[in-house]
Amino acid sequence: MGEVAGAGRVALELGDIQSGVIRPRPTPYAATYVGLHIRERAAGRELMERLSTVVTSAAASSTPLGDTWVSVALTFTGLQALGLPRRAIESLPWEFRRGMRAAAEGMGDTGESSPDRWEKPLGTGTIHVVVVAVSPDSDRLEAVLGPARRAYERLVPGIAAIWRQDCHALPTETEPFGFRDGVSHPAIEGSGVAGSVREAPLKAGEFVLGYEDELGGVQRTVPEILGRNGTYVAFRKLHQRVAEFRRFLRANARGDDEALLAAKMMGRWRSGAPLALCPTRDDPELGADPRRRNDFSYGDDPQ
């Protein structure tokens, strides 16, 4: 596909783009991340072929299981384990090749957050492939994870599952600090997925390789098919200190304005209502309205 002549717009090759790249996750949601290690190159390449049959493409606007999909990501060491030629490896961005462990100091991962304290095997380079399943609930999650699990279990011992992370949203649809979660996502040009913010759709190249970005550039790999219609993703597991956050609010808020201080730190009240529209007090009704809670721009919040 590519650019539509004379239209000034881009038609994305949705059938070759993973659903999780351009679609917001469901709210609420349940998810599972499985880290795989490639012991044998041939098994790794067979794994890629098998997983390609279970990955949900962005062309599938809906699935029999609803807002449920499977995505697959490869780490830099995973691409090496598959035997990519040197020319292809060197065409990848240095940040990706370097990895987060080597960039730890620049990202502030020092002291108690230093790489030697990360949960193993994260940061060790032994995770080569990550299979991600996302669904509105755990029942549908297991239904879609089954085919992906069978894809790699049949390749043992050439493939080993070495790590798993299960996660879910709270029934309140809030994150641990108590703020409404999943309130906004941008529109991507050519995706067909409506955004939740007032701004114009972002250029596809900001998210998907092989398309023009906001600066007019196009990120490509060698060969182009290696990266085209793919994206880069960072996986970070964070410890959220809820009690410490609450103690900070009590110690630093003026009078009973703990909720206002929290909103000032986050840009929104816990209900999801933005300070741009509700600068002095919360409006839970507005915060619960997907259309109204994002009906503002940066210029609407001079404070």
Protein backbone atom coordinates (compact mmCIF):
# COMPACT_ATOMS: atom_id res chain seq x y z
CA MET A 1 0.00 0.00 0.00
CA GLY A 2 1.88 3.08 1.23
CA GLU A 3 0.86 6.64 0.53
CA VAL A 4 -2.38 7.34 -1.30
CA ALA A 5 -1.55 9.47 -4.32
CA GLY A 6 -2.99 12.96 -4.17
CA ALA A 7 -4.83 12.31 -0.94
CA GLY A 8 -2.11 13.46 1.44
CA ARG A 9 -3.00 10.57 3.70
CA VAL A 10 -1.45 7.20 4.41
CA ALA A 11 -3.09 3.81 4.09
CA LEU A 12 -1.49 1.49 6.63
CA GLU A 13 -0.95 -2.17 5.79
CA LEU A 14 -3.17 -3.20 8.70
CA GLY A 15 -2.98 -6.90 7.90
CA ASP A 16 0.78 -6.80 8.55
CA ILE A 17 0.59 -4.71 11.76
CA GLN A 18 -0.04 -6.27 15.16
CA SER A 19 -3.29 -5.13 16.75
CA GLY A 20 -1.60 -4.08 19.98
CA VAL A 21 0.54 -1.55 18.11
CA ILE A 22 -2.28 0.82 17.21
CA ARG A 23 -5.30 -0.20 19.28
CA PRO A 24 -5.80 0.85 22.90
CA ARG A 25 -6.06 -1.99 25.36
CA PRO A 26 -9.52 -2.78 26.74
CA THR A 27 -10.65 -1.26 30.02
CA PRO A 28 -10.71 -3.13 32.32
CA TYR A 29 -8.18 -5.68 31.15
CA ALA A 30 -6.19 -8.79 32.04
CA ALA A 31 -2.83 -9.56 30.44
CA THR A 32 -0.06 -12.14 30.43
CA TYR A 33 3.54 -11.72 29.30
CA VAL A 34 5.58 -14.86 28.62
CA GLY A 35 9.34 -14.63 28.07
CA LEU A 36 10.89 -17.29 25.83
CA HIS A 37 14.53 -18.30 25.35
CA ILE A 38 15.75 -19.68 22.03
CA ARG A 39 18.12 -22.60 22.63
CA GLU A 40 18.27 -23.75 19.02
CA ARG A 41 18.22 -21.43 16.01
CA ALA A 42 16.08 -23.79 13.92
CA ALA A 43 13.51 -24.01 16.71
CA GLY A 44 13.50 -20.21 16.96
CA ARG A 45 12.73 -19.80 13.29
CA GLU A 46 10.01 -22.44 13.49
CA LEU A 47 8.61 -20.56 16.48
CA MET A 48 8.33 -17.37 14.44
CA GLU A 49 6.37 -19.18 11.74
CA ARG A 50 4.01 -20.76 14.25
CA LEU A 51 3.42 -17.58 16.22
CA SER A 52 2.59 -15.71 13.01
CA THR A 53 -0.60 -17.77 12.83
CA VAL A 54 -1.82 -16.74 16.29
CA VAL A 55 -0.89 -13.04 16.31
CA THR A 56 -3.90 -10.74 15.94
CA SER A 57 -3.54 -8.20 13.13
CA ALA A 58 -4.81 -4.64 13.22
CA ALA A 59 -7.05 -5.52 10.26
CA ALA A 60 -9.23 -7.55 12.62
CA SER A 61 -11.48 -4.78 13.92
CA SER A 62 -13.10 -7.34 16.21
CA THR A 63 -12.40 -10.94 17.17
CA PRO A 64 -14.68 -13.76 18.35
CA LEU A 65 -13.33 -13.06 21.83
CA GLY A 66 -13.92 -9.32 21.73
CA ASP A 67 -11.11 -6.88 22.55
CA THR A 68 -8.65 -9.74 22.87
CA TRP A 69 -5.37 -10.17 21.04
CA VAL A 70 -1.96 -11.80 21.02
CA SER A 71 1.20 -9.88 20.17
CA VAL A 72 4.80 -11.00 19.82
CA ALA A 73 7.96 -8.99 20.44
CA LEU A 74 11.60 -9.84 19.75
CA THR A 75 14.48 -8.53 21.83
CA PHE A 76 17.80 -7.56 20.28
CA THR A 77 19.42 -10.72 21.64
CA GLY A 78 16.46 -12.62 20.22
CA LEU A 79 17.17 -11.32 16.74
CA GLN A 80 20.78 -12.38 17.20
CA ALA A 81 19.64 -15.84 18.34
CA LEU A 82 17.64 -16.16 15.12
CA GLY A 83 20.81 -15.56 13.13
CA LEU A 84 20.13 -12.20 11.50
CA PRO A 85 23.01 -11.12 9.25
CA ARG A 86 25.32 -8.40 10.52
CA ARG A 87 24.07 -5.84 7.99
CA ALA A 88 20.51 -6.23 9.30
CA ILE A 89 21.62 -6.05 12.93
CA GLU A 90 23.56 -2.84 12.32
CA SER A 91 20.55 -1.17 10.68
CA LEU A 92 18.67 -1.23 13.99
CA PRO A 93 18.82 1.86 16.26
CA TRP A 94 21.71 1.90 18.69
CA GLU A 95 19.34 2.45 21.62
CA PHE A 96 17.68 -0.89 20.83
CA ARG A 97 20.99 -2.67 20.32
CA ARG A 98 22.43 -1.18 23.49
CA GLY A 99 19.52 -2.14 25.73
CA MET A 100 18.20 -0.64 28.95
CA ARG A 101 20.80 -2.22 31.20
CA ALA A 102 23.63 -0.36 29.47
CA ALA A 103 21.60 2.86 29.56
CA ALA A 104 20.63 2.49 33.23
CA GLU A 105 22.56 5.48 34.58
CA GLY A 106 21.14 7.84 31.97
CA MET A 107 17.61 6.68 32.78
CA GLY A 108 18.10 7.14 36.52
CA ASP A 109 18.20 3.42 37.25
CA THR A 110 20.79 3.74 40.00
CA GLY A 111 20.99 2.79 43.66
CA GLU A 112 18.11 0.57 44.66
CA SER A 113 16.85 0.74 41.04
CA SER A 114 20.16 -0.38 39.52
CA PRO A 115 20.16 -3.32 37.07
CA ASP A 116 21.72 -5.71 39.59
CA ARG A 117 18.50 -5.41 41.58
CA TRP A 118 16.16 -5.96 38.64
CA GLU A 119 13.95 -9.03 38.71
CA LYS A 120 15.72 -11.82 36.88
CA PRO A 121 15.82 -12.63 34.00
CA LEU A 122 14.91 -9.03 33.05
CA GLY A 123 17.99 -7.19 31.85
CA THR A 124 20.08 -10.33 31.41
CA GLY A 125 19.61 -10.75 27.66
CA THR A 126 18.25 -14.28 28.06
CA ILE A 127 14.68 -13.34 27.10
CA HIS A 128 14.57 -13.57 23.31
CA VAL A 129 10.84 -13.49 22.54
CA VAL A 130 7.92 -12.06 24.50
CA VAL A 131 4.40 -13.31 23.85
CA VAL A 132 1.71 -10.92 25.07
CA ALA A 133 -1.97 -11.75 25.48
CA VAL A 134 -4.48 -9.01 26.38
CA SER A 135 -8.20 -9.37 27.06
CA PRO A 136 -11.03 -7.72 28.99
CA ASP A 137 -11.06 -10.62 31.49
CA SER A 138 -9.07 -13.69 32.56
CA ASP A 139 -11.44 -16.25 30.98
CA ARG A 140 -11.07 -14.85 27.48
CA LEU A 141 -7.37 -14.30 28.14
CA GLU A 142 -6.77 -18.02 28.70
CA ALA A 143 -8.77 -18.87 25.60
CA VAL A 144 -6.53 -16.76 23.37
CA LEU A 145 -3.30 -17.65 25.18
CA GLY A 146 -3.83 -21.38 24.61
CA PRO A 147 -2.89 -21.47 20.89
CA ALA A 148 0.17 -19.32 21.55
CA ARG A 149 1.25 -21.58 24.38
CA ARG A 150 0.92 -24.66 22.21
CA ALA A 151 3.03 -22.95 19.53
CA TYR A 152 6.09 -22.84 21.76
CA GLU A 153 5.50 -25.87 23.99
CA ARG A 154 5.72 -28.16 20.94
CA LEU A 155 9.24 -26.86 20.30
CA VAL A 156 10.71 -27.86 23.66
CA PRO A 157 13.68 -28.24 24.29
CA GLY A 158 14.68 -25.87 21.46
CA ILE A 159 12.48 -23.19 23.05
CA ALA A 160 12.16 -22.63 26.80
CA ALA A 161 9.61 -20.48 28.66
CA ILE A 162 11.73 -18.79 31.34
CA TRP A 163 9.53 -15.98 32.69
CA ARG A 164 5.88 -15.02 33.05
CA GLN A 165 4.10 -11.92 34.31
CA ASP A 166 0.34 -11.81 34.86
CA CYS A 167 -1.32 -8.45 35.39
CA HIS A 168 -4.78 -6.92 35.47
CA ALA A 169 -6.62 -3.69 36.04
CA LEU A 170 -8.45 -3.13 39.30
CA PRO A 171 -12.27 -3.55 39.20
CA THR A 172 -12.49 0.21 39.84
CA GLU A 173 -10.69 0.85 36.50
CA THR A 174 -8.08 2.83 38.42
CA GLU A 175 -4.35 2.34 38.76
CA PRO A 176 -2.84 1.69 42.23
CA PHE A 177 -2.56 5.40 43.14
CA GLY A 178 -6.32 5.71 42.66
CA PHE A 179 -6.45 7.59 39.34
CA ARG A 180 -8.79 6.51 36.55
CA ASP A 181 -6.72 4.56 34.04
CA GLY A 182 -6.86 4.28 30.25
CA VAL A 183 -8.45 7.70 29.76
CA SER A 184 -6.69 8.79 26.60
CA HIS A 185 -4.90 7.57 23.51
CA PRO A 186 -3.84 9.40 20.34
CA ALA A 187 -5.23 8.79 16.88
CA ILE A 188 -2.72 7.42 14.37
CA GLU A 189 -3.06 8.56 10.78
CA GLY A 190 -4.36 5.80 8.52
CA SER A 191 -5.15 3.37 11.35
CA GLY A 192 -8.92 3.75 11.28
CA VAL A 193 -8.89 3.78 15.09
CA ALA A 194 -10.41 6.92 16.57
CA GLY A 195 -8.34 8.75 19.14
CA SER A 196 -9.69 10.12 22.38
CA VAL A 197 -7.96 13.51 22.26
CA ARG A 198 -8.74 16.73 20.42
CA GLU A 199 -5.42 16.95 18.56
CA ALA A 200 -5.08 15.91 14.91
CA PRO A 201 -3.97 12.31 14.25
CA LEU A 202 -0.24 11.75 14.60
CA LYS A 203 1.82 10.64 11.62
CA ALA A 204 1.97 6.86 11.41
CA GLY A 205 5.76 6.87 11.47
CA GLU A 206 5.71 7.97 15.10
CA PHE A 207 4.54 4.45 15.93
CA VAL A 208 5.01 2.20 12.92
CA LEU A 209 8.23 1.69 10.96
CA GLY A 210 8.25 2.39 7.24
CA TYR A 211 5.98 5.44 7.29
CA GLU A 212 6.57 9.18 7.52
CA ASP A 213 6.87 10.63 11.02
CA GLU A 214 6.12 14.13 12.33
CA LEU A 215 9.53 15.39 11.16
CA GLY A 216 9.07 14.03 7.65
CA GLY A 217 11.53 11.18 8.12
CA VAL A 218 10.99 7.46 7.59
CA GLN A 219 12.62 4.87 9.83
CA ARG A 220 13.74 1.84 7.83
CA THR A 221 15.73 -1.31 8.42
CA VAL A 222 17.94 -3.41 6.12
CA PRO A 223 16.25 -5.22 4.54
CA GLU A 224 13.18 -3.00 4.79
CA ILE A 225 10.87 -5.99 5.32
CA LEU A 226 12.63 -6.73 8.62
CA GLY A 227 11.13 -3.70 10.34
CA ARG A 228 8.33 -2.45 8.08
CA ASN A 229 4.97 -2.40 9.87
CA GLY A 230 6.71 -3.17 13.15
CA THR A 231 7.42 -0.96 16.13
CA TYR A 232 9.68 -0.66 19.18
CA VAL A 233 8.42 -1.26 22.69
CA ALA A 234 10.02 -0.82 26.10
CA PHE A 235 9.11 -3.18 28.92
CA ARG A 236 9.71 -1.86 32.43
CA LYS A 237 8.42 -3.34 35.67
CA LEU A 238 7.97 -0.67 38.33
CA HIS A 239 7.25 -0.77 42.05
CA GLN A 240 4.54 1.76 42.90
CA ARG A 241 4.85 3.02 46.46
CA VAL A 242 1.26 3.93 47.19
CA ALA A 243 1.63 4.45 50.94
CA GLU A 244 4.67 6.70 50.41
CA PHE A 245 2.73 8.77 47.86
CA ARG A 246 -0.08 9.25 50.35
CA ARG A 247 2.35 10.24 53.11
CA PHE A 248 3.89 12.82 50.77
CA LEU A 249 0.46 14.32 50.07
CA ARG A 250 -0.37 14.57 53.78
CA ALA A 251 2.96 16.19 54.56
CA ASN A 252 2.92 18.74 51.74
CA ALA A 253 -0.71 19.68 51.03
CA ARG A 254 -2.13 22.91 52.39
CA GLY A 255 -4.96 22.16 54.75
CA ASP A 256 -7.23 19.47 53.33
CA ASP A 257 -6.08 19.92 49.71
CA GLU A 258 -4.42 16.52 49.35
CA ALA A 259 -6.63 15.70 46.36
CA LEU A 260 -5.70 18.99 44.67
CA LEU A 261 -1.97 18.39 45.21
CA ALA A 262 -2.32 14.90 43.76
CA ALA A 263 -4.17 16.33 40.76
CA LYS A 264 -1.46 18.97 40.28
CA MET A 265 1.15 16.21 40.16
CA MET A 266 -0.76 14.11 37.65
CA GLY A 267 -2.63 16.71 35.58
CA ARG A 268 -5.96 15.08 36.35
CA TRP A 269 -8.17 14.46 39.34
CA ARG A 270 -8.55 10.86 40.41
CA SER A 271 -11.89 10.75 38.59
CA GLY A 272 -10.14 11.40 35.27
CA ALA A 273 -11.30 15.01 35.03
CA PRO A 274 -8.41 17.17 33.72
CA LEU A 275 -7.17 20.28 35.50
CA ALA A 276 -7.49 22.12 32.17
CA LEU A 277 -11.28 21.87 32.52
CA CYS A 278 -11.58 21.61 36.31
CA PRO A 279 -8.74 23.69 37.77
CA THR A 280 -10.00 24.03 41.35
CA ARG A 281 -12.31 21.10 42.09
CA ASP A 282 -13.03 17.61 40.85
CA ASP A 283 -15.96 16.80 38.58
CA PRO A 284 -16.53 13.01 38.70
CA GLU A 285 -19.34 13.19 36.13
CA LEU A 286 -17.04 14.86 33.61
CA GLY A 287 -14.24 12.42 34.48
CA ALA A 288 -16.49 9.47 33.65
CA ASP A 289 -17.42 10.88 30.22
CA PRO A 290 -14.91 9.68 27.56
CA ARG A 291 -15.85 12.51 25.21
CA ARG A 292 -15.69 15.43 27.66
CA ARG A 293 -12.67 14.44 29.75
CA ASN A 294 -10.33 14.83 26.78
CA ASP A 295 -11.93 17.88 25.21
CA PHE A 296 -9.00 20.20 25.85
CA SER A 297 -5.54 21.05 24.51
CA TYR A 298 -2.26 22.00 26.13
CA GLY A 299 -3.02 25.68 25.66
CA ASP A 300 -6.11 25.35 27.85
CA ASP A 301 -3.97 24.75 30.96
CA PRO A 302 -1.59 27.72 31.39
CA GLN A 303 -0.96 26.76 35.03
